[in-house]
Short mmCIF file of C-alpha atoms and ligand atoms in Angstrom, two decimals:
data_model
loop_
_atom_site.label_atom_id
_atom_site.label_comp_id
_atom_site.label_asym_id
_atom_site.label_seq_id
_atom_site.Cartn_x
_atom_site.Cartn_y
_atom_site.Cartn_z
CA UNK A 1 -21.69 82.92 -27.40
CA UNK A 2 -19.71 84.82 -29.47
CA UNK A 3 -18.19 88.60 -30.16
CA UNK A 4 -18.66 87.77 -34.18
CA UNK A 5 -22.42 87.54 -35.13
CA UNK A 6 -23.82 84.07 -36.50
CA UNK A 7 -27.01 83.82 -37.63
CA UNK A 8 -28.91 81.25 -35.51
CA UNK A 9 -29.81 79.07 -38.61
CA UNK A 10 -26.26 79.10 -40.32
CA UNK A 11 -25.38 75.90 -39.36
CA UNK A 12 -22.03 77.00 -38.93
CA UNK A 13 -22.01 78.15 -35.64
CA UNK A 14 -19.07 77.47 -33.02
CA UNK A 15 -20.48 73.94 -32.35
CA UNK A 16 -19.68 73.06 -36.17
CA UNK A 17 -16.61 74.53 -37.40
CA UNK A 18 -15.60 72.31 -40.31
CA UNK A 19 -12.20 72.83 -42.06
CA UNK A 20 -11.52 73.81 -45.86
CA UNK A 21 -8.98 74.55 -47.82
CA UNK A 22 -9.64 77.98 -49.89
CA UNK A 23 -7.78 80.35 -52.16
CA UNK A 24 -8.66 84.08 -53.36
CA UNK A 25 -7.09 85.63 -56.44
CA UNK A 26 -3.29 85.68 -56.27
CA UNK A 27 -3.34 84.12 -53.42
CA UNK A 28 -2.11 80.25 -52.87
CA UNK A 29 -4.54 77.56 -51.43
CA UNK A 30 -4.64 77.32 -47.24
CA UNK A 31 -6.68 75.61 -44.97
CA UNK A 32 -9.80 77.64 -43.17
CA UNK A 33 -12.68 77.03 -41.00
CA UNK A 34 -16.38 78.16 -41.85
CA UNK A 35 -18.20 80.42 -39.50
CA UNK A 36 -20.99 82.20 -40.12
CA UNK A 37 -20.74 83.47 -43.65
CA UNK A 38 -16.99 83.55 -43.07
CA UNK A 39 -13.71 81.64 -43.09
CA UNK A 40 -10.68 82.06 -40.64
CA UNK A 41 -7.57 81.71 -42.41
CA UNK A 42 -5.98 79.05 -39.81
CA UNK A 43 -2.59 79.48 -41.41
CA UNK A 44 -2.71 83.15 -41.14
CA UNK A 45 -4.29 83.58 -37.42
CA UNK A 46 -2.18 80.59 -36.19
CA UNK A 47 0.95 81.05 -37.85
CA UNK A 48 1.45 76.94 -37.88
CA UNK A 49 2.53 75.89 -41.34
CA UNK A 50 0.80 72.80 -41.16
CA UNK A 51 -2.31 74.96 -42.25
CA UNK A 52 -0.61 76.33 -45.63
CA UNK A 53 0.31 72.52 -47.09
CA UNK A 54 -3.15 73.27 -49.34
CA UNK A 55 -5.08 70.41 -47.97
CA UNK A 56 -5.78 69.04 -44.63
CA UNK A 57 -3.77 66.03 -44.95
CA UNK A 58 -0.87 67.08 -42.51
CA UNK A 59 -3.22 68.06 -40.30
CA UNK A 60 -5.01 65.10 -40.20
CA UNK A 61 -2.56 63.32 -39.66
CA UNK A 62 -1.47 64.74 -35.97
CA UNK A 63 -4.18 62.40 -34.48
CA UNK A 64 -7.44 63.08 -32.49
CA UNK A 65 -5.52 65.08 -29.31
CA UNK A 66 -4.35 67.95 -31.87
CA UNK A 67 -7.64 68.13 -33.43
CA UNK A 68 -9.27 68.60 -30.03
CA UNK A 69 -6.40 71.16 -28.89
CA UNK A 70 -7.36 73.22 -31.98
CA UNK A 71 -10.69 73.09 -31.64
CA UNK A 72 -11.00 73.98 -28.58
CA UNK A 73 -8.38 77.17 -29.22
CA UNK A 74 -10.58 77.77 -32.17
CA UNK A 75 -13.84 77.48 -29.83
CA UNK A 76 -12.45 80.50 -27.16
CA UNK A 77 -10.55 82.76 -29.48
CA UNK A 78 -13.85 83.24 -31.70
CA UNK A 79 -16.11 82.82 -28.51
CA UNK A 80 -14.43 85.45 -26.23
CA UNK A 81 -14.73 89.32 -27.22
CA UNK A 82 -10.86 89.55 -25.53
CA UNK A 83 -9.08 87.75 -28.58
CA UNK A 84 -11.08 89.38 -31.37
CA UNK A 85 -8.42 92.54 -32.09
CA UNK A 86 -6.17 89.23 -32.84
CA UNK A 87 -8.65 87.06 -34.71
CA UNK A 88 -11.07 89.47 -36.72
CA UNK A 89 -7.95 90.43 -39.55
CA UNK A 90 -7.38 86.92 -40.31
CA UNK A 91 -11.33 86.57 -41.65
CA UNK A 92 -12.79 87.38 -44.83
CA UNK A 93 -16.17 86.59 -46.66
CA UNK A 94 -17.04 83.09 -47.55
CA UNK A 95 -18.50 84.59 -50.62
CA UNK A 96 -14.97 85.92 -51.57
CA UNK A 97 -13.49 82.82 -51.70
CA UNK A 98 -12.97 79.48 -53.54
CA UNK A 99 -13.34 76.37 -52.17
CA UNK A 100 -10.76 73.62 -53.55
CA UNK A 101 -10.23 69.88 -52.73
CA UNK A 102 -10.06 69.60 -48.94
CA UNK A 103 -7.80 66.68 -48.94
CA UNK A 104 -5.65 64.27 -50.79
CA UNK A 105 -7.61 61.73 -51.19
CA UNK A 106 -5.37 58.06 -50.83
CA UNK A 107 -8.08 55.19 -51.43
CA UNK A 108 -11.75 55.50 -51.90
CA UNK A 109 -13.73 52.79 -51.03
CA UNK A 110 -17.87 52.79 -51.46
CA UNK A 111 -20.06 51.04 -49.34
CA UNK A 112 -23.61 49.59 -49.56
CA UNK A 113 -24.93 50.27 -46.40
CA UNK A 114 -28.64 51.31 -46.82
CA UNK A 115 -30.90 48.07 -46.42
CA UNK A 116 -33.68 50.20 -48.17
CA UNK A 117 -31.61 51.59 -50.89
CA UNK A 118 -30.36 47.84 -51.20
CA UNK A 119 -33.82 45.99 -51.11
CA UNK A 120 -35.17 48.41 -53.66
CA UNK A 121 -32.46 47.80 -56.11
CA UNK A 122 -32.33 44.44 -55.86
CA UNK A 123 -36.75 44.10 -56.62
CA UNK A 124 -35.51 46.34 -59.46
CA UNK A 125 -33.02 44.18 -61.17
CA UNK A 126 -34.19 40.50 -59.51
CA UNK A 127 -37.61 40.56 -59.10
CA UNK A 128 -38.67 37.36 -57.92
CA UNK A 129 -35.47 36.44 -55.90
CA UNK A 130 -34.84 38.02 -52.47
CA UNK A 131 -34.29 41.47 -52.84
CA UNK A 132 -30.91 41.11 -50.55
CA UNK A 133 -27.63 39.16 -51.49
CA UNK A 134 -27.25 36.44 -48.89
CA UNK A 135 -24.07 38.63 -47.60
CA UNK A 136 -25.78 41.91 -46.96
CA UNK A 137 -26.90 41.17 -43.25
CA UNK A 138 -23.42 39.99 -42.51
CA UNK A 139 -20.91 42.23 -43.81
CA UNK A 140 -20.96 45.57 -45.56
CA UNK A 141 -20.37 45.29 -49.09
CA UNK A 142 -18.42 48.23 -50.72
CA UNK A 143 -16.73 48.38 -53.90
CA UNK A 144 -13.01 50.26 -55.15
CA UNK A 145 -13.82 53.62 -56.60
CA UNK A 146 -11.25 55.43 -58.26
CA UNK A 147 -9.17 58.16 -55.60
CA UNK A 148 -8.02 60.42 -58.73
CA UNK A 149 -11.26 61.32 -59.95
CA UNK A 150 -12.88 62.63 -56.73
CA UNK A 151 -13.56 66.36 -57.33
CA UNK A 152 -14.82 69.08 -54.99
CA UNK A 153 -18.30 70.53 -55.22
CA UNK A 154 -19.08 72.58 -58.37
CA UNK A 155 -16.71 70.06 -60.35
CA UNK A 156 -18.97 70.23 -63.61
CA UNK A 157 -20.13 66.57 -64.46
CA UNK A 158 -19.72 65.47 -68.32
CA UNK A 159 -22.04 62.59 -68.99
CA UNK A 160 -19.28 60.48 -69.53
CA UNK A 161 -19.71 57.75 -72.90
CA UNK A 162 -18.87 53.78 -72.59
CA UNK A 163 -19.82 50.72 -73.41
CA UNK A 164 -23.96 49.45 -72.60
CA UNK A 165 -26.09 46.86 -74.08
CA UNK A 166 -29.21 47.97 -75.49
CA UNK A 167 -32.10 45.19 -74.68
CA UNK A 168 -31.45 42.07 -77.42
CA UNK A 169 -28.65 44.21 -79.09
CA UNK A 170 -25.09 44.17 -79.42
CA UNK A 171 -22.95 46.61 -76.85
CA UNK A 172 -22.25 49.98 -78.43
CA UNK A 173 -20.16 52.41 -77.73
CA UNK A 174 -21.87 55.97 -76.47
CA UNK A 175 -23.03 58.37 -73.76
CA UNK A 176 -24.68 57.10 -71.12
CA UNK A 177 -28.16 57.29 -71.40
CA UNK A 178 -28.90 56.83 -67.16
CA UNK A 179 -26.82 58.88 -65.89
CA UNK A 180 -27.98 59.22 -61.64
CA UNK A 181 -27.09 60.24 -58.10
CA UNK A 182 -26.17 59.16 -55.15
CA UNK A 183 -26.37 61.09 -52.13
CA UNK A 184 -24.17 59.66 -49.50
CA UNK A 185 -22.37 60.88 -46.36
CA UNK A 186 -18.19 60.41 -46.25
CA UNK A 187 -15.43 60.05 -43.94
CA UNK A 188 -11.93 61.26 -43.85
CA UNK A 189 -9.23 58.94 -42.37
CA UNK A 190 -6.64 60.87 -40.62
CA UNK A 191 -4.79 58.68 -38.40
CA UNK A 192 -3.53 55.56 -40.80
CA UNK A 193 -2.57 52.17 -39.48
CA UNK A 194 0.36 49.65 -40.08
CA UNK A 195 -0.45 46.56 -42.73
CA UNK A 196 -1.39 43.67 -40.90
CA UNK A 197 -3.34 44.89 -38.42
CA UNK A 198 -7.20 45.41 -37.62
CA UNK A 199 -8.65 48.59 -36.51
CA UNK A 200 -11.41 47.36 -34.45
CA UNK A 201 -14.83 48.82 -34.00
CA UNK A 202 -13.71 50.63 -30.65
CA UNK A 203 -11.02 53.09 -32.54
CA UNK A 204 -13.15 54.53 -34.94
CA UNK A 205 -12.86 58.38 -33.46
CA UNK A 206 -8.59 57.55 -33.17
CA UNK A 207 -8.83 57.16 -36.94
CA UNK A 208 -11.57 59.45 -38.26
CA UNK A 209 -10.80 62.83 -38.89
CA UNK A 210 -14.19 64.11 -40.17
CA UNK A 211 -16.86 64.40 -42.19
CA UNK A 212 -18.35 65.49 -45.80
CA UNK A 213 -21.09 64.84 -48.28
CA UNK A 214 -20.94 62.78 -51.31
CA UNK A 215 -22.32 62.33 -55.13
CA UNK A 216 -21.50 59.08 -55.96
CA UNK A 217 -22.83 60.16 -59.62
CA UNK A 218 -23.31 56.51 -61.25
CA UNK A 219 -23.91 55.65 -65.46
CA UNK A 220 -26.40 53.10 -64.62
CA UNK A 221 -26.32 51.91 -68.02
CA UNK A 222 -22.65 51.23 -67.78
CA UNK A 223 -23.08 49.73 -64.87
CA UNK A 224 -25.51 47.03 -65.14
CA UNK A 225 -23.43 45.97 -68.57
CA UNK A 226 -19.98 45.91 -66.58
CA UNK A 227 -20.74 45.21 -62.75
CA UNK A 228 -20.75 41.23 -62.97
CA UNK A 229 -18.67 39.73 -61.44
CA UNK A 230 -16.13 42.29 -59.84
CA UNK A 231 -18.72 44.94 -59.29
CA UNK A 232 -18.98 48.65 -60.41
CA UNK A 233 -16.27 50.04 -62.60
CA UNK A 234 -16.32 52.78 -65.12
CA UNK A 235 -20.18 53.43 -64.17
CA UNK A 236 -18.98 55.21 -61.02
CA UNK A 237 -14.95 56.31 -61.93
CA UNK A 238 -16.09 59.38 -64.42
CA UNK A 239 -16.77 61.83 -61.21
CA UNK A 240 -17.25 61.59 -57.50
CA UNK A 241 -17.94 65.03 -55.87
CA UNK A 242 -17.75 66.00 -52.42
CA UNK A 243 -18.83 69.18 -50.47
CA UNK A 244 -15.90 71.62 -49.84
CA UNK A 245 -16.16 71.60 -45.68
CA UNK A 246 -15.17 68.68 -43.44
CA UNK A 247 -17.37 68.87 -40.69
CA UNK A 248 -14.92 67.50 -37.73
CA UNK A 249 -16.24 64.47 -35.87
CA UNK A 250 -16.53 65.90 -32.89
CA UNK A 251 -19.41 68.12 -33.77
CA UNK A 252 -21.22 65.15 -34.46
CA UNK A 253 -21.45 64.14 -30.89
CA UNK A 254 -24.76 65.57 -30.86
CA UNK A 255 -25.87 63.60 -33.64
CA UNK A 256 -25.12 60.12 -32.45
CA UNK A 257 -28.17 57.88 -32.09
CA UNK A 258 -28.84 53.89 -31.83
CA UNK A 259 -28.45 52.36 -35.24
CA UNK A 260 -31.28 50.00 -36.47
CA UNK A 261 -31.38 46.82 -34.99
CA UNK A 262 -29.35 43.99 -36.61
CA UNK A 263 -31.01 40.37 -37.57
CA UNK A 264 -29.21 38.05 -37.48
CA UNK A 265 -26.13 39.61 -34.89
CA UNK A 266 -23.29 40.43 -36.67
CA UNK A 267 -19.38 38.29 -36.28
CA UNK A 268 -17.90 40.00 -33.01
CA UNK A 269 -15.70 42.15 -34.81
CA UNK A 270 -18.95 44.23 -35.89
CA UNK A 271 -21.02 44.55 -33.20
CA UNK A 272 -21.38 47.81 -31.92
CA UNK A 273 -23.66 48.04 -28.77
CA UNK A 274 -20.65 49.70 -27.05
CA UNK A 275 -19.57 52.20 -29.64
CA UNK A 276 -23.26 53.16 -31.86
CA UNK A 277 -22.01 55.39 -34.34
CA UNK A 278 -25.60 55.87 -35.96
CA UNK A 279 -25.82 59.48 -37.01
CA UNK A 280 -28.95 61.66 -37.17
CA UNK A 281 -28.33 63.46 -40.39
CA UNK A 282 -30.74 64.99 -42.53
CA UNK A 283 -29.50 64.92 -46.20
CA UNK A 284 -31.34 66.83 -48.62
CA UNK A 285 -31.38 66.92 -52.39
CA UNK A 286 -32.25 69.31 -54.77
CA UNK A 287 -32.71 68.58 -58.77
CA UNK A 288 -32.81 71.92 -60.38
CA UNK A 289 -33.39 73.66 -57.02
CA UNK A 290 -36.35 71.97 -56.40
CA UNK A 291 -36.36 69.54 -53.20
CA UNK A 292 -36.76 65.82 -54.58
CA UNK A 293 -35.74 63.99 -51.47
CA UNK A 294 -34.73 64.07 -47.68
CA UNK A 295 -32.53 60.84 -46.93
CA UNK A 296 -32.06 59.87 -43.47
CA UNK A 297 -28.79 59.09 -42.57
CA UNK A 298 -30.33 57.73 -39.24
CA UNK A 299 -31.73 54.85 -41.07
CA UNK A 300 -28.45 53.01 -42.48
CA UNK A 301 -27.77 49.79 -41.03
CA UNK A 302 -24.40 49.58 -40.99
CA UNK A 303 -22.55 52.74 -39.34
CA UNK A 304 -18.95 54.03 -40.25
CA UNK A 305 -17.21 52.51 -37.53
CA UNK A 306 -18.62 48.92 -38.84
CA UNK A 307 -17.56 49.78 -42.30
CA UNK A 308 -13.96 50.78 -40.66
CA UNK A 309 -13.48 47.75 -38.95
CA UNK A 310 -14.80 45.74 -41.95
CA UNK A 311 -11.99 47.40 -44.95
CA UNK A 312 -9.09 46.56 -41.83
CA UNK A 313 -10.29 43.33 -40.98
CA UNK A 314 -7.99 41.72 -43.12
CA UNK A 315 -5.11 43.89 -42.44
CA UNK A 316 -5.26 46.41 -44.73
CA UNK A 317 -3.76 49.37 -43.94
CA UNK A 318 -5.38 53.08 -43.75
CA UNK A 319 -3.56 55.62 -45.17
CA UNK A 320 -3.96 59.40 -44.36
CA UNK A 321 -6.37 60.85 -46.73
CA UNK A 322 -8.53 57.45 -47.16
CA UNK A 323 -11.99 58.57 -47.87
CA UNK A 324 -15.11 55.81 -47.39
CA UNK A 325 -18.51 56.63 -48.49
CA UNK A 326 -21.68 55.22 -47.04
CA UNK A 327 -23.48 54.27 -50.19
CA UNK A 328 -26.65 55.66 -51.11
CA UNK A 329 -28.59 56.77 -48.24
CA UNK A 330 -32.33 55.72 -48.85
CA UNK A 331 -35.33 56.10 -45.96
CA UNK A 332 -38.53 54.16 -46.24
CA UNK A 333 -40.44 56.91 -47.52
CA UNK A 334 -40.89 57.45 -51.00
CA UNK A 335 -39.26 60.94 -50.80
CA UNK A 336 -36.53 59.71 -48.61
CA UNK A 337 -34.49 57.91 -51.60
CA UNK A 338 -30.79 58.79 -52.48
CA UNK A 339 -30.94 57.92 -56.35
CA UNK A 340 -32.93 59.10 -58.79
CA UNK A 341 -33.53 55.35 -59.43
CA UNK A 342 -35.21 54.77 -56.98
CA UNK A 343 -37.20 57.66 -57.41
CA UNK A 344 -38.41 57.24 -60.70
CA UNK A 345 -38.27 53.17 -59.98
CA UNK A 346 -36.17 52.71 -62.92
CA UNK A 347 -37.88 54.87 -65.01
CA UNK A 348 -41.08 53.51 -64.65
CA UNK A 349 -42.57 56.58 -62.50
CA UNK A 350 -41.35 59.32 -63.67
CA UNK A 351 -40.54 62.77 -61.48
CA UNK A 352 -43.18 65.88 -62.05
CA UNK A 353 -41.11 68.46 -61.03
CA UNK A 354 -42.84 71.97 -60.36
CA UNK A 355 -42.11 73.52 -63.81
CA UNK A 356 -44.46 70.25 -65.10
CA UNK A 357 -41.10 69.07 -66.61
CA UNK A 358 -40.62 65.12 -66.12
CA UNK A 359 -37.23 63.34 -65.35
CA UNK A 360 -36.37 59.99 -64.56
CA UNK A 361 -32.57 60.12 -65.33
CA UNK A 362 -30.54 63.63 -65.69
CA UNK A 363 -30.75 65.32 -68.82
CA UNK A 364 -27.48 67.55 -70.02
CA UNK A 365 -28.01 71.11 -68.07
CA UNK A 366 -29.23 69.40 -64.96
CA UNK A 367 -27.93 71.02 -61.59
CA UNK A 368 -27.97 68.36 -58.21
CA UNK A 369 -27.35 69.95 -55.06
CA UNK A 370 -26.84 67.55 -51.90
CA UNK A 371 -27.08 69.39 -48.83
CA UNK A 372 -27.39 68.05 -44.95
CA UNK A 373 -27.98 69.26 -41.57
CA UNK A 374 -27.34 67.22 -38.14
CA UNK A 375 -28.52 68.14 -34.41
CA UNK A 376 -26.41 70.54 -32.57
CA UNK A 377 -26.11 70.70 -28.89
CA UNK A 378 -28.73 73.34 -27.64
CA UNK A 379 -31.01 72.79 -30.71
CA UNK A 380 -28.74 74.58 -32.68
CA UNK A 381 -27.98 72.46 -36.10
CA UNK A 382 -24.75 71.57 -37.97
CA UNK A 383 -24.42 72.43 -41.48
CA UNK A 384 -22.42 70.30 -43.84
CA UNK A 385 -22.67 73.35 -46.24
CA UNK A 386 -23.59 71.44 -49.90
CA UNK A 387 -22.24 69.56 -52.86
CA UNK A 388 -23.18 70.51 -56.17
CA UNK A 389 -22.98 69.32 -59.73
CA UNK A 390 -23.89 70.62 -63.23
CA UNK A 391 -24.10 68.03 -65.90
CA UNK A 392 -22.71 69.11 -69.49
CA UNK A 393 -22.87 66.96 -72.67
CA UNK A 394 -20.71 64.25 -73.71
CA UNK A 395 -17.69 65.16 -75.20
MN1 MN B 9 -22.38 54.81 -54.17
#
């Protein structure tokens, strides 16, 4: 309940409550929470300072027992008609305001983590050989994007040029002529740890502040030209966008299901029976407005708190601000794929969208919007809110 009136399918009811950082004219960037179809300025109705840094960093960094404290303050003072002479000044229209860069983002690492998004990639480009590399059941491959380029949502996308080899031609020098999606859920380290030491399975919610969406957007002609041996490169640097609202991880509590089960067991160090972090989120994207897939995030095989314990296995240290990305999320279903190559099988089949237009890779003027939704307690939902991406010509 609540003295400020939230529609019942907003998604950002007081079981969500995800953090931002927003600016109006004039004014300078601060952090704020989403509810209903408005944002609390947390600097303003808290007076803390640690909300005024313009990003969530420093507040991320205070560890899972302040995030709680807050959100439980944030919880009653919006909840209970007795604080809201106090709390109504400090909120203004989310339509009034622009969203910036939530965090600072330190390292950004990309998993792999979709078996289905994996086997149909790999009948793609090795037909005839097993559509999984011999590693995939027993660790979760990721690769080293490129922390600088991460944008927020709305970021416009220029089809970025490099090098790709033409079938039985010589590489040339251009704009990519694939240029793709991927729709993929990420997570925000808050809590870092010291160099040499593991963060096992177990600490995942000590570590993990929260939770946004992601467009890995991917030149898949660069890519298959460059990613031997050392994996993706400048296919994936050009751009990665993510939504503007970190939902916090304990909204997701809800949400938590049994991941798929593993064969053959995962090393010790990855299995998860006591600590499933499978997450039932609905992701949903739109090319052009026009719904061309619903990925279930259900569905991966390897959950966040694997891929957490994998990057630290070898002592490597987390810094505040790390972001890690699923990779692609891809269902079974042939409108449950993350990547429009998948859903056009490499161009083979392409998309009829409803204006009888065709696509199998984006053309310049393209708009993708990646939106998601997760169970709420009460059958109320959480909203992620949505990133979004126009794609302008080359330069
Ligand atoms: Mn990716």
């Amino acid at each position: 309940m609540s003295w400020l009136p939230v529609a019942a399918d907003s998604g950002f009811g007081l079981d969500n409550l995800p953090y931002g950082v927003f600016s109006t004219p004039g004014t300078a960037p601060r952090t704020g929470v989403a509810v209903g179809d408005q944002v609390l300025d947390l600097a303003a109705a808290t007076g803390d300072d640690v909300h005024a840094t313009g990003s969530l960093n420093a507040f991320m960094a205070r560890g899972p027992s302040a995030w709680a404290a807050v959100r439980r303050q944030l919880q009653e003072r919006l909840g209970d008609p007795a604080h809201r002479a106090t709390v109504e000044p400090h909120l203004l229209p989310r339509a009034d305001v622009t969203l910036q860069l939530p965090v600072e983002v330190a390292d950004y690492v990309d998993f792999y983590s979709s078996r289905h998004h994996a086997e149909a990639l790999g009948r793609m480009f090795r037909p005839g050989s097993p559509p999984l590399p011999p590693n995939w059941e027993h660790l979760p491959i990721g690769y080293h994007g490129r922390a600088g380029t991460v944008a927020v949502s709305g970021t416009p996308v220029v089809r970025p040029c490099g090098q790709r080899k033409p079938a039985d031609a010589d590489p040339v020098l251009g704009a990519s002529q694939r240029l793709d999606i991927e729709a993929e859920v990420g997570f925000l380290v808050g809590v870092g740890s010291p160099l040499g030491t593991a963060v096992p399975l177990a600490d995942f919610a000590e570590h993990v502040f929260g939770v946004c969406l992601v467009n890995d957007w991917s030149a898949r002609d660069l890519q298959a030209w460059e990613y031997v041996p050392l994996g993706p490169f400048l296919g994936k640097s050009f751009l990665t966008s993510v939504s503007p609202w970190v939902v916090p991880l304990a909204a997701l509590e809800p949400a938590r299901v049994a991941p798929p089960a593993r064969d053959p067991q995962p090393l010790p160090y990855l299995r998860d029976d006591d600590h499933p972090w499978g997450l039932d989120i609905t992701l949903e994207v739109r090319l052009n407005g026009e719904l061309v897939s619903s990925p279930p995030f259900r569905e991966m095989y390897w959950t966040a708190a694997q891929q957490l314990a994998h990057l630290t296995v070898n002592g490597a240290s987390l810094r505040t601000g790390d972001l890690f990305a699923s990779g692609t999320v891809s269902g079974p279903g042939a409108r449950e794929r993350g990547s429009l190559i998948e859903l056009c099988w490499g161009g083979a089949e392409p998309l009829t969208l409803a204006d009888g237009s065709t696509r199998t890779f984006l053309e310049d003027g393209d708009v993708v919007t990646i939106s998601a939704t997760a169970p709420g307690p009460d059958d109320s939902r959480i909203g992620f809110g949505e990133v979004t991406g126009q794609v302008l010509p080359a330069r």
